[in-house]
mmCIF file of C-alpha atoms and ligand atoms in Angstrom:
data_model
loop_
_atom_site.group_PDB
_atom_site.id
_atom_site.type_symbol
_atom_site.label_atom_id
_atom_site.label_comp_id
_atom_site.label_asym_id
_atom_site.label_seq_id
_atom_site.Cartn_x
_atom_site.Cartn_y
_atom_site.Cartn_z
ATOM 1 C CA MET A 332 69.352 48.563 138.455
ATOM 2 C CA SER A 333 71.342 48.371 141.636
ATOM 3 C CA LYS A 334 69.846 47.697 145.125
ATOM 4 C CA ALA A 335 68.227 50.763 146.844
ATOM 5 C CA VAL A 336 70.083 49.968 150.012
ATOM 6 C CA GLU A 337 73.312 47.928 150.051
ATOM 7 C CA HIS A 338 75.514 47.096 152.791
ATOM 8 C CA PHE A 339 79.018 46.664 151.973
ATOM 9 C CA HIS A 340 82.691 47.237 153.008
ATOM 10 C CA PHE A 341 84.419 50.421 151.848
ATOM 11 C CA ASN A 342 88.023 50.281 152.325
ATOM 12 C CA GLY A 343 87.482 47.973 155.179
ATOM 13 C CA GLN A 344 84.757 49.978 156.941
ATOM 14 C CA PRO A 345 81.133 48.944 157.094
ATOM 15 C CA ALA A 346 79.203 51.109 154.791
ATOM 16 C CA ILE A 347 75.606 51.543 153.173
ATOM 17 C CA ARG A 348 75.260 52.599 149.528
ATOM 18 C CA LEU A 349 71.758 54.326 148.965
ATOM 19 C CA THR A 350 70.643 54.514 145.235
ATOM 20 C CA ALA A 351 67.528 56.772 144.638
ATOM 21 C CA ARG A 352 65.068 56.211 141.950
ATOM 22 C CA SER A 353 66.830 59.060 140.022
ATOM 23 C CA GLY A 354 70.013 57.125 139.721
ATOM 24 C CA ALA A 355 71.614 59.052 142.331
ATOM 25 C CA THR A 356 73.878 57.281 144.936
ATOM 26 C CA ALA A 357 75.547 58.133 148.141
ATOM 27 C CA VAL A 358 77.865 56.029 150.439
ATOM 28 C CA VAL A 359 77.724 56.385 154.218
ATOM 29 C CA LEU A 360 80.147 54.639 156.672
ATOM 30 C CA ALA A 361 79.147 53.715 160.065
ATOM 31 C CA TYR A 362 82.597 55.089 161.222
ATOM 32 C CA GLY A 363 81.697 58.751 161.924
ATOM 33 C CA ALA A 364 78.399 58.382 160.134
ATOM 34 C CA GLN A 365 80.466 59.940 157.425
ATOM 35 C CA VAL A 366 79.053 60.388 153.781
ATOM 36 C CA VAL A 367 82.087 59.513 151.501
ATOM 37 C CA SER A 368 80.449 59.802 148.214
ATOM 38 C CA TRP A 369 77.355 61.391 146.463
ATOM 39 C CA ILE A 370 76.982 61.185 142.897
ATOM 40 C CA PRO A 371 73.703 62.686 141.422
ATOM 41 C CA PRO A 372 71.860 61.507 138.457
ATOM 42 C CA ASP A 373 74.464 63.366 136.198
ATOM 43 C CA GLY A 374 77.172 60.811 137.060
ATOM 44 C CA GLN A 375 79.725 63.431 138.766
ATOM 45 C CA GLU A 376 80.970 62.615 141.861
ATOM 46 C CA ARG A 377 80.445 65.828 144.249
ATOM 47 C CA ILE A 378 82.240 64.755 147.402
ATOM 48 C CA TYR A 379 85.974 64.932 147.681
ATOM 49 C CA LEU A 380 87.633 61.935 149.245
ATOM 50 C CA SER A 381 91.244 61.952 149.695
ATOM 51 C CA GLU A 382 93.127 59.088 147.886
ATOM 52 C CA LYS A 383 95.578 58.821 150.833
ATOM 53 C CA ALA A 384 92.599 58.877 153.316
ATOM 54 C CA ARG A 385 93.310 56.342 156.135
ATOM 55 C CA PHE A 386 90.323 54.137 157.244
ATOM 56 C CA ASP A 387 91.971 52.067 160.088
ATOM 57 C CA THR A 388 93.701 54.366 162.456
ATOM 58 C CA GLY A 389 91.025 55.749 164.946
ATOM 59 C CA ALA A 390 91.862 59.037 163.339
ATOM 60 C CA ALA A 391 89.414 61.328 161.167
ATOM 61 C CA ILE A 392 88.946 60.415 157.397
ATOM 62 C CA ARG A 393 90.236 62.994 155.200
ATOM 63 C CA GLY A 394 87.319 64.015 152.894
ATOM 64 C CA GLY A 395 83.500 63.277 152.897
ATOM 65 C CA ILE A 396 81.390 65.027 155.334
ATOM 66 C CA PRO A 397 82.820 64.404 158.719
ATOM 67 C CA VAL A 398 80.496 65.522 161.675
ATOM 68 C CA CYS A 399 82.229 68.004 164.078
ATOM 69 C CA PHE A 400 80.608 67.548 167.434
ATOM 70 C CA PRO A 401 80.536 68.581 170.038
ATOM 71 C CA GLN A 402 83.129 71.095 169.357
ATOM 72 C CA PHE A 403 83.904 72.813 166.068
ATOM 73 C CA GLY A 404 87.708 73.129 165.502
ATOM 74 C CA THR A 405 89.644 74.133 168.513
ATOM 75 C CA ARG A 406 87.200 76.673 169.799
ATOM 76 C CA GLY A 407 87.046 74.957 173.210
ATOM 77 C CA PRO A 408 89.000 72.478 175.356
ATOM 78 C CA LEU A 409 87.994 69.338 173.586
ATOM 79 C CA PRO A 410 90.091 67.631 170.855
ATOM 80 C CA LYS A 411 89.829 69.322 167.657
ATOM 81 C CA HIS A 412 86.434 68.956 165.756
ATOM 82 C CA GLY A 413 85.234 66.986 168.806
ATOM 83 C CA PHE A 414 84.936 62.988 168.893
ATOM 84 C CA ALA A 415 81.793 62.207 166.813
ATOM 85 C CA ARG A 416 83.959 61.768 163.574
ATOM 86 C CA ASN A 417 86.104 59.104 165.092
ATOM 87 C CA ARG A 418 83.562 57.000 166.784
ATOM 88 C CA VAL A 419 81.597 54.024 165.126
ATOM 89 C CA TRP A 420 77.909 54.985 164.832
ATOM 90 C CA GLU A 421 75.072 52.395 164.913
ATOM 91 C CA GLU A 422 72.772 51.950 162.070
ATOM 92 C CA VAL A 423 69.000 52.741 163.003
ATOM 93 C CA GLU A 424 67.676 52.121 159.589
ATOM 94 C CA ALA A 425 68.269 52.287 155.965
ATOM 95 C CA ARG A 426 65.302 52.367 153.283
ATOM 96 C CA ALA A 427 64.233 53.644 149.932
ATOM 97 C CA VAL A 428 60.607 54.985 149.568
ATOM 98 C CA ASP A 429 59.058 56.494 146.559
ATOM 99 C CA ASP A 430 61.893 58.742 145.062
ATOM 100 C CA PHE A 431 64.238 58.730 148.000
ATOM 101 C CA ALA A 432 66.715 56.701 149.767
ATOM 102 C CA THR A 433 67.696 57.247 153.373
ATOM 103 C CA ALA A 434 69.914 55.991 156.071
ATOM 104 C CA THR A 435 69.871 57.064 159.987
ATOM 105 C CA PHE A 436 72.918 56.527 162.340
ATOM 106 C CA ARG A 437 72.980 56.928 166.043
ATOM 107 C CA LEU A 438 75.690 57.871 168.700
ATOM 108 C CA ASP A 439 75.035 57.907 172.134
ATOM 109 C CA ASP A 440 77.408 58.773 175.091
ATOM 110 C CA ASP A 441 79.565 56.013 176.607
ATOM 111 C CA ASP A 442 82.509 55.847 179.098
ATOM 112 C CA LEU A 443 84.890 57.062 176.379
ATOM 113 C CA THR A 444 82.832 60.280 175.424
ATOM 114 C CA ARG A 445 82.081 61.119 179.127
ATOM 115 C CA GLN A 446 85.777 61.288 179.808
ATOM 116 C CA ILE A 447 86.104 63.971 177.063
ATOM 117 C CA TRP A 448 82.719 65.506 177.423
ATOM 118 C CA PRO A 449 80.795 65.105 180.788
ATOM 119 C CA HIS A 450 77.326 64.787 179.164
ATOM 120 C CA ALA A 451 74.657 62.187 178.336
ATOM 121 C CA PHE A 452 73.598 62.579 174.674
ATOM 122 C CA GLU A 453 71.697 60.985 171.864
ATOM 123 C CA ALA A 454 72.889 62.150 168.459
ATOM 124 C CA GLU A 455 71.317 60.982 165.082
ATOM 125 C CA LEU A 456 72.476 61.755 161.734
ATOM 126 C CA THR A 457 70.124 61.076 158.788
ATOM 127 C CA VAL A 458 71.274 61.064 155.078
ATOM 128 C CA LEU A 459 68.617 61.365 152.393
ATOM 129 C CA ILE A 460 69.046 61.569 148.585
ATOM 130 C CA THR A 461 66.323 62.301 146.143
ATOM 131 C CA GLY A 462 66.442 63.751 142.635
ATOM 132 C CA GLN A 463 69.299 66.425 142.460
ATOM 133 C CA ARG A 464 69.612 66.696 146.362
ATOM 134 C CA LEU A 465 71.586 65.503 149.318
ATOM 135 C CA ASP A 466 70.221 66.204 152.823
ATOM 136 C CA VAL A 467 72.353 65.577 155.804
ATOM 137 C CA GLU A 468 70.365 66.095 159.138
ATOM 138 C CA PHE A 469 72.018 66.050 162.573
ATOM 139 C CA GLY A 470 70.149 66.024 165.768
ATOM 140 C CA VAL A 471 70.982 65.840 169.269
ATOM 141 C CA LYS A 472 69.071 65.276 172.423
ATOM 142 C CA ASN A 473 69.944 65.868 176.084
ATOM 143 C CA PRO A 474 68.656 63.040 178.071
ATOM 144 C CA GLY A 475 70.750 64.017 181.347
ATOM 145 C CA ASP A 476 69.724 66.369 184.237
ATOM 146 C CA ALA A 477 72.152 69.184 183.502
ATOM 147 C CA PRO A 478 72.142 71.825 180.585
ATOM 148 C CA MET A 479 74.423 71.046 177.772
ATOM 149 C CA ARG A 480 76.118 73.439 175.198
ATOM 150 C CA PHE A 481 77.946 72.422 172.171
ATOM 151 C CA THR A 482 79.120 73.986 168.683
ATOM 152 C CA CYS A 483 78.885 71.489 165.558
ATOM 153 C CA ALA A 484 79.350 71.512 161.883
ATOM 154 C CA LEU A 485 78.952 69.219 158.706
ATOM 155 C CA HIS A 486 82.475 69.625 157.442
ATOM 156 C CA SER A 487 81.472 68.834 153.765
ATOM 157 C CA TYR A 488 84.469 68.529 151.387
ATOM 158 C CA LEU A 489 83.016 69.330 147.978
ATOM 159 C CA ALA A 490 84.939 68.066 144.952
ATOM 160 C CA THR A 491 86.115 70.719 142.323
ATOM 161 C CA ARG A 492 87.582 70.058 139.133
ATOM 162 C CA GLU A 493 90.141 73.033 139.627
ATOM 163 C CA VAL A 494 89.553 74.938 142.613
ATOM 164 C CA GLU A 495 91.112 78.156 141.279
ATOM 165 C CA GLU A 496 88.362 78.116 138.844
ATOM 166 C CA ALA A 497 85.555 77.811 141.493
ATOM 167 C CA ARG A 498 83.824 80.711 143.009
ATOM 168 C CA VAL A 499 81.835 80.797 146.111
ATOM 169 C CA GLU A 500 78.720 83.211 145.965
ATOM 170 C CA GLY A 501 76.247 84.402 148.686
ATOM 171 C CA LEU A 502 78.684 85.566 151.155
ATOM 172 C CA ARG A 503 78.479 89.335 150.644
ATOM 173 C CA GLY A 504 77.471 91.434 153.701
ATOM 174 C CA LEU A 505 78.305 88.735 156.239
ATOM 175 C CA LYS A 506 80.796 89.154 159.142
ATOM 176 C CA TYR A 507 83.551 86.610 159.054
ATOM 177 C CA LEU A 508 86.426 85.384 161.084
ATOM 178 C CA ASP A 509 89.623 84.774 159.017
ATOM 179 C CA ALA A 510 90.990 81.988 160.947
ATOM 180 C CA THR A 511 94.374 82.283 159.241
ATOM 181 C CA LYS A 512 94.921 85.421 160.933
ATOM 182 C CA GLY A 513 92.479 85.508 163.750
ATOM 183 C CA THR A 514 90.967 88.664 162.375
ATOM 184 C CA GLU A 515 87.329 89.855 161.779
ATOM 185 C CA HIS A 516 85.961 91.384 158.677
ATOM 186 C CA LEU A 517 82.882 92.328 156.606
ATOM 187 C CA GLU A 518 82.608 90.413 153.359
ATOM 188 C CA THR A 519 82.517 92.928 150.550
ATOM 189 C CA GLY A 520 82.940 90.665 147.618
ATOM 190 C CA THR A 521 80.090 89.293 145.531
ATOM 191 C CA GLU A 522 82.126 86.023 144.920
ATOM 192 C CA LEU A 523 85.056 84.432 146.720
ATOM 193 C CA ALA A 524 87.922 82.913 144.802
ATOM 194 C CA VAL A 525 90.238 80.444 146.481
ATOM 195 C CA GLU A 526 94.000 81.505 145.542
ATOM 196 C CA ASP A 527 95.600 80.737 148.621
ATOM 197 C CA GLU A 528 95.170 79.139 152.064
ATOM 198 C CA THR A 529 91.365 80.043 153.022
ATOM 199 C CA ASP A 530 89.870 79.288 156.346
ATOM 200 C CA ARG A 531 86.974 81.399 157.233
ATOM 201 C CA ILE A 532 83.924 81.166 159.351
ATOM 202 C CA TYR A 533 81.070 83.265 158.019
ATOM 203 C CA PHE A 534 78.374 84.065 160.716
ATOM 204 C CA ASP A 535 74.627 84.272 160.509
ATOM 205 C CA THR A 536 74.275 83.503 156.904
ATOM 206 C CA LYS A 537 70.644 84.228 155.724
ATOM 207 C CA ARG A 538 70.502 82.516 152.215
ATOM 208 C CA PRO A 539 72.087 79.666 150.499
ATOM 209 C CA VAL A 540 75.808 79.761 149.288
ATOM 210 C CA LEU A 541 76.534 78.872 145.787
ATOM 211 C CA LEU A 542 79.648 76.891 144.630
ATOM 212 C CA ARG A 543 79.967 77.812 140.989
ATOM 213 C CA GLU A 544 82.324 76.053 138.697
ATOM 214 C CA PRO A 545 82.802 76.238 134.748
ATOM 215 C CA HIS A 546 79.608 74.337 133.600
ATOM 216 C CA ARG A 547 78.303 73.339 136.900
ATOM 217 C CA ALA A 548 77.052 74.807 140.189
ATOM 218 C CA LEU A 549 76.085 73.419 143.559
ATOM 219 C CA GLY A 550 73.817 75.138 146.288
ATOM 220 C CA VAL A 551 74.655 74.766 149.821
ATOM 221 C CA SER A 552 72.114 75.625 152.407
ATOM 222 C CA GLY A 553 71.689 75.114 155.990
ATOM 223 C CA GLU A 554 68.645 74.945 158.392
ATOM 224 C CA ASN A 555 69.346 75.934 162.018
ATOM 225 C CA LEU A 556 73.051 75.791 161.011
ATOM 226 C CA PRO A 557 73.584 79.491 160.514
ATOM 227 C CA ASP A 558 77.204 79.820 160.067
ATOM 228 C CA VAL A 559 79.379 78.729 157.077
ATOM 229 C CA VAL A 560 83.183 77.691 157.008
ATOM 230 C CA VAL A 561 85.044 77.886 153.732
ATOM 231 C CA TRP A 562 88.314 76.024 154.139
ATOM 232 C CA ASN A 563 90.969 75.198 151.451
ATOM 233 C CA PRO A 564 94.478 74.112 152.923
ATOM 234 C CA TRP A 565 96.460 75.297 149.811
ATOM 235 C CA GLU A 566 99.721 73.744 148.664
ATOM 236 C CA HIS A 567 101.781 74.527 151.943
ATOM 237 C CA LEU A 568 99.301 73.083 154.533
ATOM 238 C CA THR A 569 98.482 70.160 152.190
ATOM 239 C CA ALA A 570 102.353 69.327 152.126
ATOM 240 C CA ALA A 571 102.097 68.816 155.925
ATOM 241 C CA LEU A 572 98.827 66.473 155.705
ATOM 242 C CA THR A 573 100.028 63.058 155.413
ATOM 243 C CA ASP A 574 96.601 61.865 154.245
ATOM 244 C CA MET A 575 96.131 64.142 151.314
ATOM 245 C CA PRO A 576 98.173 64.101 147.951
ATOM 246 C CA GLY A 577 100.244 66.973 147.167
ATOM 247 C CA ASN A 578 97.505 68.546 144.446
ATOM 248 C CA GLY A 579 94.487 67.345 146.638
ATOM 249 C CA PHE A 580 93.811 70.795 147.467
ATOM 250 C CA ARG A 581 92.900 71.654 143.878
ATOM 251 C CA ARG A 582 90.280 69.077 144.029
ATOM 252 C CA MET A 583 88.210 70.452 146.925
ATOM 253 C CA ILE A 584 86.721 73.114 148.830
ATOM 254 C CA CYS A 585 85.090 72.552 152.201
ATOM 255 C CA ILE A 586 81.948 74.316 152.427
ATOM 256 C CA GLU A 587 80.628 73.577 156.107
ATOM 257 C CA SER A 588 77.225 74.441 157.544
ATOM 258 C CA GLY A 589 77.419 74.896 161.262
ATOM 259 C CA ALA A 590 76.306 76.235 164.565
ATOM 260 C CA ILE A 591 79.809 77.815 165.771
ATOM 261 C CA GLY A 592 79.457 81.518 166.575
ATOM 262 C CA LYS A 593 76.480 80.852 169.021
ATOM 263 C CA PRO A 594 76.762 77.362 170.664
ATOM 264 C CA VAL A 595 73.493 75.299 170.731
ATOM 265 C CA GLU A 596 72.314 75.258 174.417
ATOM 266 C CA LEU A 597 70.240 72.335 175.449
ATOM 267 C CA ALA A 598 68.261 72.334 178.666
ATOM 268 C CA PRO A 599 67.533 68.733 180.137
ATOM 269 C CA GLY A 600 65.159 66.773 178.020
ATOM 270 C CA GLY A 601 65.687 69.431 175.265
ATOM 271 C CA ASP A 602 66.507 68.403 171.699
ATOM 272 C CA TRP A 603 67.862 70.211 168.371
ATOM 273 C CA TRP A 604 68.407 69.582 164.988
ATOM 274 C CA GLY A 605 70.375 71.152 162.025
ATOM 275 C CA ARG A 606 70.365 70.333 158.251
ATOM 276 C CA GLN A 607 72.638 71.037 155.296
ATOM 277 C CA SER A 608 71.182 70.387 151.670
ATOM 278 C CA LEU A 609 73.368 70.158 148.793
ATOM 279 C CA VAL A 610 71.575 70.782 145.491
ATOM 280 C CA VAL A 611 72.903 70.378 141.959
ATOM 281 C CA LEU A 612 71.774 73.500 140.166
HETATM 282 O O1 LIG B 1864 87.038 73.737 159.071
HETATM 283 C C1 LIG B 1864 88.279 74.187 158.745
HETATM 284 C C2 LIG B 1864 89.159 73.519 159.767
HETATM 285 O O2 LIG B 1864 88.763 73.782 161.066
HETATM 286 C C3 LIG B 1864 90.512 74.018 159.404
HETATM 287 O O3 LIG B 1864 90.998 74.968 160.278
HETATM 288 C C4 LIG B 1864 91.229 72.787 159.091
HETATM 289 O O4 LIG B 1864 92.073 72.514 160.154
HETATM 290 C C5 LIG B 1864 90.200 71.715 158.768
HETATM 291 O O5 LIG B 1864 89.239 72.192 159.642
HETATM 292 C C6 LIG B 1864 90.659 70.345 158.952
HETATM 293 O O6 LIG B 1864 91.004 69.729 160.265
HETATM 294 P P1 LIG B 1864 91.333 68.386 160.318
HETATM 295 O O7 LIG B 1864 91.196 68.214 161.919
HETATM 296 O O8 LIG B 1864 90.305 67.422 159.807
HETATM 297 O O9 LIG B 1864 92.710 68.316 159.621
#
């Protein structure tokens, strides 16, 4: 049996591999506190990581679960998706207890972050695997003396065998922004099929979303992360991404739990957390 907590290098980046009693494994990098692999006990990788992802540029890693903070996308003046995904986080602890294995990373403000976003903050990301489940919990404290507001998302690249055969369920009745056109709609379909570029923000979800594929399904639920982004770049946008192979868009769909429509507001001394859980069904 492999060690429950193993420190190693993954494409040159310091990483932790967690192994739970169920046999499930996850790999988390200190760079971005980014989950880059989750293999539940059935042995099937559920996280997409681009074969052409770059690990040494100071840029974002294509795939895994990047943490978008303190801004989701381009919905504000900061660099796209903020800076948390491009910083090295500090490991706080990694351990295996009973049937779970967990690792926590921390990112605080520094000169560089304050140049981009003028706030003191303490952020923590905890990854926990147990049985058929992966939990990613993101917490933020405001230790400063001014109020802060931010948007965020756990930008999960979920692996698909063939995205055209996948369906996303649980979105019916929700308002969404179609970011490819900048238009707002009400979802009327019981399932969403990805057959073209798809970039949507569904607001105020009340129940888990289901990613259904032939012979397998994954539940995605957010706590304190009410919005859900569904993204696939399709063929033409993938061609413009130098860090993704041409057919990469077939092997992934992003389903991202976030706090986007209504920014999180933190008074001085305040704190907040949000969690995304992925469950094999
Ligand atoms: O979450 C969807 C999205 O905001 C898309 O608009 C798309 O641009 C994607 O994120 C990836 O962004 P990135 O900066 O990682 O290329």
